[in-house]
Coordinates of C-alpha atoms in Angstrom, one line a residue:
X144 CA 63.9 31.6 17.7
X145 CA 60.5 33.3 17.3
X146 CA 60.9 36.7 15.7
X147 CA 58.3 39.4 16.0
X148 CA 58.2 41.6 12.9
X149 CA 56.3 44.9 12.6
X150 CA 56.0 47.0 9.4
X151 CA 53.5 49.2 7.7
X152 CA 50.6 47.4 6.1
X153 CA 51.3 49.1 2.7
X154 CA 54.5 50.7 1.3
X155 CA 54.7 52.4 -2.0
X156 CA 58.3 53.1 -3.2
X157 CA 59.8 54.8 -6.2
X158 CA 60.2 58.0 -8.1
X159 CA 56.9 59.8 -8.6
X160 CA 55.1 57.6 -6.0
X161 CA 53.5 60.6 -4.3
X162 CA 51.2 60.9 -7.4
X163 CA 49.5 57.7 -6.1
X164 CA 48.8 59.1 -2.6
X165 CA 45.0 59.2 -3.2
X166 CA 45.1 55.7 -4.5
X167 CA 46.8 54.6 -1.2
X168 CA 44.1 56.2 0.8
X169 CA 41.4 54.6 -1.3
X170 CA 42.9 51.2 -0.8
X171 CA 42.7 51.7 2.9
X172 CA 39.2 53.1 2.9
X173 CA 40.3 56.5 4.0
X174 CA 39.2 59.9 2.6
X175 CA 39.4 62.6 5.3
X176 CA 43.1 63.3 6.1
X177 CA 44.7 65.9 8.3
X178 CA 48.2 66.6 6.8
X179 CA 50.8 67.2 9.4
X180 CA 53.8 69.1 8.0
X181 CA 56.1 72.1 8.6
X182 CA 56.2 75.7 7.4
X183 CA 59.0 75.1 4.9
X184 CA 57.0 72.3 3.2
X185 CA 54.2 74.8 2.7
X186 CA 56.3 77.8 1.6
X187 CA 58.5 75.8 -0.7
X188 CA 55.6 74.4 -2.6
X189 CA 56.6 70.8 -1.8
X190 CA 53.4 70.2 0.0
X191 CA 51.4 70.9 -3.2
X192 CA 53.0 67.8 -4.7
X193 CA 51.2 65.8 -2.1
X194 CA 47.9 67.8 -2.0
X195 CA 47.5 67.9 -5.9
X196 CA 46.8 64.1 -6.3
X197 CA 44.4 64.3 -3.4
X198 CA 42.5 67.3 -4.9
X199 CA 42.4 65.5 -8.2
X200 CA 40.6 62.6 -6.4
X201 CA 38.1 65.0 -4.8
X202 CA 39.9 65.0 -1.4
X203 CA 40.3 68.4 0.2
X204 CA 42.8 67.8 3.0
X205 CA 43.2 70.0 6.1
X206 CA 46.7 71.0 7.0
X207 CA 48.4 71.4 10.3
X208 CA 51.8 73.0 9.6
X209 CA 53.0 74.2 13.0
X210 CA 55.6 71.4 13.5
X211 CA 59.1 72.3 14.6
X212 CA 62.5 70.7 13.9
X213 CA 62.6 68.9 17.3
X214 CA 58.9 68.0 18.0
X215 CA 57.7 69.3 21.4
X216 CA 55.0 68.3 23.7
X217 CA 53.4 71.7 23.2
X218 CA 53.2 71.3 19.5
X219 CA 51.7 67.8 19.9
X220 CA 49.0 69.2 22.2
X221 CA 48.2 72.0 19.7
X222 CA 48.0 69.4 16.9
X223 CA 45.7 67.2 19.0
X224 CA 43.3 70.1 19.5
X225 CA 43.1 70.6 15.7
X226 CA 42.6 66.8 15.2
X227 CA 39.8 66.6 17.7
X228 CA 38.1 69.8 16.3
X229 CA 37.7 68.2 12.9
X230 CA 36.2 65.2 11.3
X231 CA 39.3 63.2 10.2
X232 CA 39.8 59.5 9.5
X233 CA 43.6 59.6 9.2
X234 CA 46.8 61.6 9.5
X235 CA 49.4 62.1 6.8
X236 CA 52.9 62.9 8.1
X237 CA 54.6 64.8 5.3
X238 CA 58.2 66.0 5.5
X239 CA 61.3 64.9 7.4
X240 CA 61.3 63.0 10.7
X241 CA 59.8 65.9 12.6
X242 CA 56.4 66.0 10.9
X243 CA 56.2 62.3 10.8
X244 CA 57.1 61.9 14.5
X245 CA 54.6 64.7 15.3
X246 CA 51.8 62.9 13.5
X247 CA 52.6 59.7 15.3
X248 CA 52.6 61.4 18.7
X249 CA 49.4 63.3 17.9
X250 CA 47.5 60.1 17.2
X251 CA 48.8 58.4 20.4
X252 CA 47.9 61.4 22.6
X253 CA 44.5 61.8 21.0
X254 CA 43.6 58.2 22.1
X255 CA 44.5 59.0 25.7
X256 CA 42.2 60.3 28.4
X257 CA 41.8 64.1 28.4
X258 CA 44.6 65.8 30.4
X259 CA 47.2 63.1 29.7
X260 CA 50.7 64.4 29.0
X261 CA 52.7 62.8 26.2
X262 CA 55.4 61.9 28.7
X263 CA 53.0 59.2 30.0
X264 CA 54.0 57.2 27.0
X265 CA 57.8 57.5 27.1
X266 CA 59.8 54.3 27.3
X267 CA 59.5 51.9 29.1
X268 CA 55.7 52.5 28.7
X269 CA 54.2 50.8 25.6
X270 CA 52.3 53.2 23.3
X271 CA 50.2 50.6 21.6
X272 CA 47.0 52.6 21.0
X273 CA 46.3 55.3 18.4
X274 CA 43.2 57.3 17.7
X275 CA 43.7 57.3 13.9
X276 CA 46.0 55.6 11.4
X277 CA 49.0 57.5 10.1
X278 CA 50.3 57.5 6.5
X279 CA 53.9 58.8 6.2
X280 CA 55.4 60.5 3.2
X281 CA 59.1 61.2 3.9
X282 CA 61.0 64.0 2.1
X283 CA 64.4 63.1 3.4
X284 CA 66.5 59.9 3.2
X285 CA 67.3 59.7 6.9
X286 CA 65.0 59.0 9.8
X287 CA 63.2 56.0 8.5
X288 CA 60.2 57.1 10.7
X289 CA 57.9 56.0 7.9
X290 CA 58.7 52.4 8.8
X291 CA 59.1 52.5 12.6
X292 CA 57.2 52.0 15.8
X293 CA 59.0 54.9 17.4
X294 CA 58.6 58.7 17.8
X295 CA 60.8 61.1 19.7
X296 CA 59.2 64.1 21.4
X297 CA 60.9 66.8 23.5
X298 CA 59.5 67.4 27.0
X299 CA 59.9 71.2 27.2
X300 CA 59.5 71.3 31.0
X301 CA 62.4 68.9 31.5
X302 CA 64.6 69.6 28.4
X303 CA 64.4 65.9 27.6
X304 CA 64.0 64.1 24.3
X305 CA 61.6 61.2 25.1
X306 CA 61.6 58.0 23.1
X307 CA 58.1 56.7 22.7
X308 CA 57.6 53.2 21.3
X309 CA 54.7 51.0 20.4
X310 CA 52.3 49.8 17.8
X311 CA 50.4 53.1 18.1
X312 CA 53.4 54.8 16.5
X313 CA 53.6 52.4 13.6
X314 CA 52.4 53.9 10.3
X315 CA 49.6 52.1 8.5
X316 CA 51.2 53.0 5.2
X317 CA 54.2 54.8 3.7
X318 CA 54.7 56.5 0.3
X319 CA 58.4 56.8 -0.3
X320 CA 59.4 59.0 -3.2
X321 CA 63.1 59.8 -3.6
X322 CA 62.4 62.7 -6.0
X323 CA 61.6 64.8 -3.0
X324 CA 65.3 64.7 -2.0
X325 CA 66.7 66.2 -5.2
X326 CA 66.5 69.8 -3.8
X327 CA 67.8 69.1 -0.3
X328 CA 70.6 71.3 1.0
X329 CA 74.0 69.5 1.3
X330 CA 73.9 69.8 5.1
X331 CA 70.6 68.0 5.4
X332 CA 71.7 65.4 2.8
X333 CA 74.7 64.6 4.9
X334 CA 73.1 64.6 8.3
X335 CA 70.1 62.5 7.3
X336 CA 72.3 60.1 5.4
X337 CA 74.6 59.5 8.4
X338 CA 71.5 59.1 10.5
X339 CA 70.2 56.3 8.3
X340 CA 73.7 54.6 8.3
X341 CA 73.7 54.9 12.1
X342 CA 70.2 53.2 12.2
X343 CA 71.4 50.3 10.1
X344 CA 74.7 49.8 12.0
X345 CA 73.2 50.1 15.5
X346 CA 70.4 47.7 14.5
X347 CA 72.9 45.2 13.3
X348 CA 75.1 45.3 16.4
X349 CA 72.3 45.7 18.9
X350 CA 71.8 43.1 21.6
X351 CA 68.2 42.8 20.4
X352 CA 69.2 42.0 16.8
X353 CA 67.4 39.2 15.1
X354 CA 67.8 37.4 11.7
X355 CA 65.0 39.4 10.0
X356 CA 66.2 42.8 11.2
X357 CA 69.7 41.7 10.2
X358 CA 68.6 41.2 6.6
X359 CA 67.1 44.7 6.5
X360 CA 70.3 46.2 8.1
X361 CA 72.6 44.5 5.7
X362 CA 70.6 45.7 2.7
X363 CA 70.5 49.2 4.1
X364 CA 74.3 49.4 4.7
X365 CA 75.0 48.0 1.2
X366 CA 72.8 50.8 -0.3
X367 CA 73.9 53.7 2.0
X368 CA 77.6 53.2 2.3
X369 CA 78.6 53.6 -1.3
X370 CA 76.0 56.3 -2.1
X371 CA 76.3 58.8 0.7
X372 CA 79.3 60.5 -0.8
X373 CA 77.7 60.4 -4.2
X374 CA 74.7 62.4 -3.2
X375 CA 76.9 64.8 -1.2
X376 CA 79.0 65.4 -4.3
X377 CA 76.1 65.4 -6.9
X378 CA 72.7 66.2 -5.5
X379 CA 71.1 65.3 -8.8
X380 CA 72.4 61.8 -9.0
X381 CA 69.1 60.0 -9.3
X382 CA 70.4 56.5 -8.9
X383 CA 72.2 57.4 -5.7
X384 CA 69.2 59.4 -4.4
X385 CA 67.0 56.4 -4.9
X386 CA 69.5 54.1 -3.2
X387 CA 69.7 56.4 -0.2
X388 CA 65.9 56.6 0.1
X389 CA 65.5 52.9 -0.1
X390 CA 68.3 52.4 2.3
X391 CA 66.9 54.8 4.8
X392 CA 63.5 53.0 4.8
X393 CA 65.2 49.6 5.1
X394 CA 67.3 50.9 8.0
X395 CA 64.0 52.1 9.6
X396 CA 62.6 48.6 9.3
X397 CA 65.8 47.2 10.8
X398 CA 65.9 49.3 13.9
X399 CA 62.1 49.1 14.4
X400 CA 62.5 45.4 14.7
X401 CA 65.7 45.3 16.8
X402 CA 66.5 48.7 18.2
X403 CA 69.1 51.4 18.2
X404 CA 71.8 51.5 20.9
X405 CA 74.3 53.8 22.5
X406 CA 74.7 56.4 19.8
X407 CA 71.0 57.3 19.8
X408 CA 70.8 57.1 23.6
X409 CA 73.6 59.7 23.8
X410 CA 72.4 61.8 20.8
X411 CA 68.9 62.6 22.1
X412 CA 70.2 64.7 25.1
X413 CA 72.5 66.6 22.8
X414 CA 69.6 67.5 20.6
X415 CA 67.4 68.4 23.6
X416 CA 69.9 70.7 25.3
X417 CA 71.8 72.2 22.4
X418 CA 69.3 71.9 19.5
X419 CA 71.7 70.1 17.3
X420 CA 69.9 68.4 14.4
X421 CA 69.4 64.7 15.2
X422 CA 71.4 63.2 12.3
X423 CA 74.3 65.6 13.0
X424 CA 74.4 64.7 16.7
X425 CA 74.5 61.0 15.8
X426 CA 77.4 61.7 13.4
X427 CA 79.3 63.6 16.1
X428 CA 79.2 60.6 18.4
X429 CA 79.3 57.7 15.9
X430 CA 83.1 57.1 15.6
X431 CA 83.8 57.3 19.3
X432 CA 80.9 55.1 20.3
X433 CA 81.7 52.6 17.7
X434 CA 85.3 52.3 18.8
X435 CA 84.0 51.9 22.4
X436 CA 81.9 48.9 21.5
X437 CA 84.4 47.0 19.3
X438 CA 85.8 44.6 21.8
X439 CA 82.4 43.4 22.9
X440 CA 80.9 43.2 19.3
X441 CA 84.0 42.6 17.2
X442 CA 82.4 40.0 14.9
X443 CA 79.3 42.1 14.2
X444 CA 81.2 45.3 13.6
X445 CA 83.7 43.5 11.3
X446 CA 80.8 42.0 9.2
X447 CA 79.3 45.5 9.0
X448 CA 82.6 46.8 7.6
X449 CA 82.6 44.1 5.0
X450 CA 79.0 44.6 4.0
X451 CA 79.7 48.4 3.7
X452 CA 82.6 47.6 1.4
X453 CA 85.1 49.2 3.9
X454 CA 86.9 45.9 4.4
X455 CA 87.6 42.9 2.1
X456 CA 85.5 39.8 2.4
X457 CA 88.6 37.8 3.5
X458 CA 89.9 40.4 6.0
X459 CA 90.3 39.6 9.6
X460 CA 88.0 41.0 12.2
X461 CA 90.5 43.2 14.0
X462 CA 91.6 44.9 10.7
X463 CA 88.0 45.2 9.5
X464 CA 86.9 46.9 12.7
X465 CA 89.8 49.4 12.6
X466 CA 88.8 50.2 9.0
X467 CA 85.2 50.7 10.0
X468 CA 86.1 53.3 12.7
X469 CA 88.4 55.1 10.3
X470 CA 85.7 55.2 7.6
X471 CA 83.3 56.8 10.1
X472 CA 85.9 59.4 10.9
X473 CA 86.6 60.0 7.2
X474 CA 82.9 60.4 6.5
X475 CA 82.6 63.1 9.1
X476 CA 85.6 64.9 7.7
X477 CA 84.4 64.7 4.1
X478 CA 80.8 65.6 4.9
X479 CA 82.0 68.5 7.1
X480 CA 80.3 67.2 10.2
X481 CA 81.3 69.6 13.0
X482 CA 82.3 68.5 16.5
X483 CA 80.2 69.9 19.3
X484 CA 82.9 72.5 19.8
X485 CA 82.9 73.3 16.1
X486 CA 79.1 73.6 16.2
X487 CA 79.6 76.4 18.7
X488 CA 78.6 74.7 22.0
X489 CA 80.6 76.4 24.8
X490 CA 82.9 74.0 26.7
X491 CA 81.5 75.1 30.1
X492 CA 77.9 74.4 29.0
X493 CA 78.9 71.1 27.6
X494 CA 80.8 70.1 30.7
X495 CA 78.1 71.4 33.0
X496 CA 75.5 69.1 31.4
X497 CA 77.5 65.9 31.0
X498 CA 76.1 64.2 34.1
X499 CA 72.6 65.2 33.3
X500 CA 73.0 64.0 29.7
X501 CA 74.5 60.7 30.8
X502 CA 71.6 60.0 33.1
X503 CA 69.1 60.9 30.4
X504 CA 70.9 58.6 27.9
X505 CA 70.8 55.7 30.3
X506 CA 67.1 56.3 31.2
X507 CA 66.1 56.0 27.5
X508 CA 67.1 52.3 27.6
X509 CA 69.0 52.5 24.3
X510 CA 72.5 52.2 25.8
X511 CA 71.5 48.8 27.2
X512 CA 71.2 47.5 23.7
X513 CA 74.9 48.3 22.9
X514 CA 77.4 45.4 22.5
X515 CA 79.3 47.0 25.4
X516 CA 76.9 48.5 27.9
X517 CA 78.4 51.6 29.5
X518 CA 77.8 53.1 32.9
X519 CA 77.3 56.8 33.5
X520 CA 81.0 57.6 33.9
X521 CA 81.8 55.9 30.6
X522 CA 79.1 57.9 28.8
X523 CA 80.6 61.1 30.3
X524 CA 84.0 60.1 29.0
X525 CA 82.6 59.4 25.5
X526 CA 80.9 62.9 25.5
X527 CA 84.2 64.4 26.5
X528 CA 86.0 62.5 23.7
X529 CA 83.5 63.6 21.1
X530 CA 83.5 67.3 22.1
X531 CA 86.7 68.1 20.1

């Protein structure tokens, strides 16, 4: 088997790593960054922790801070206008998944012909060209976007979250500093943590899994599974925060080199239509979708349960799989993940969009990677089961 592996050229990881951001730019021969972030990062003062080492090195970075929680095509176009109006040699995506995904989409669109819409790059198109390199600095332990060749952008005209994939979306470098996560609200800690666990699990059971991605996924699950409850219970647990951040990045490397599957395919339409945070919508769907795939992927799901410490090493596959599903349900209960109904989505709106969401999920390509590949009717049934 020949395995293709993609990863950032340079990754700096550890507490206080952001202090070396200027050194990372210097190593790469870069000195004129446009920082892409969101209003909270600016108002909270977190952005200053990234700008300070740049200023100390004589770099005055420009800032585009108009990103939104679910990056939209309109925000990307506004960002590209700022990018083209300045003299920049790189982008720095600073924040959670949204600023990082925005920076990636901006550099992809900036390389295209004038008038091109970002939807021209949605899967199955290959977004392999970028105008400028992107350096990612994540502030949550969740999306893994700092290590992936993916970005997800909402098409506002179609209410569709578009998966965009290619080497153009792969960061040149990442600076991964878990100290940014100490002040995260419990809800964001939970949602991003389950998101990273979903990345690792789906990468491991994906039809496109390979031995290298498997190594990343196993390592990620070993780090995330025992530490997710710890950071929920004690946000200042430094060892658990570091483990979660490292696990999220490894999970990103895992799914960037295999792929996600049905959970993500179904989750994106939920986010697009109902504005549910991405990690939360993954968590809403994860137990039911995992149970759906067990028969086709029993050995893989059972190994995942053992790696996560949910099942004993000598436990049979059927028992291990049952324990995995129960663990995912227990995580949702303990981390207070709402059902779509509990989130406040009206039943009639949910039911009215089921067929549309199922078609959008299938069109993304992700469900085809699932151990058990569903048809539209089965996806609708899973949405109904998860509504709760």
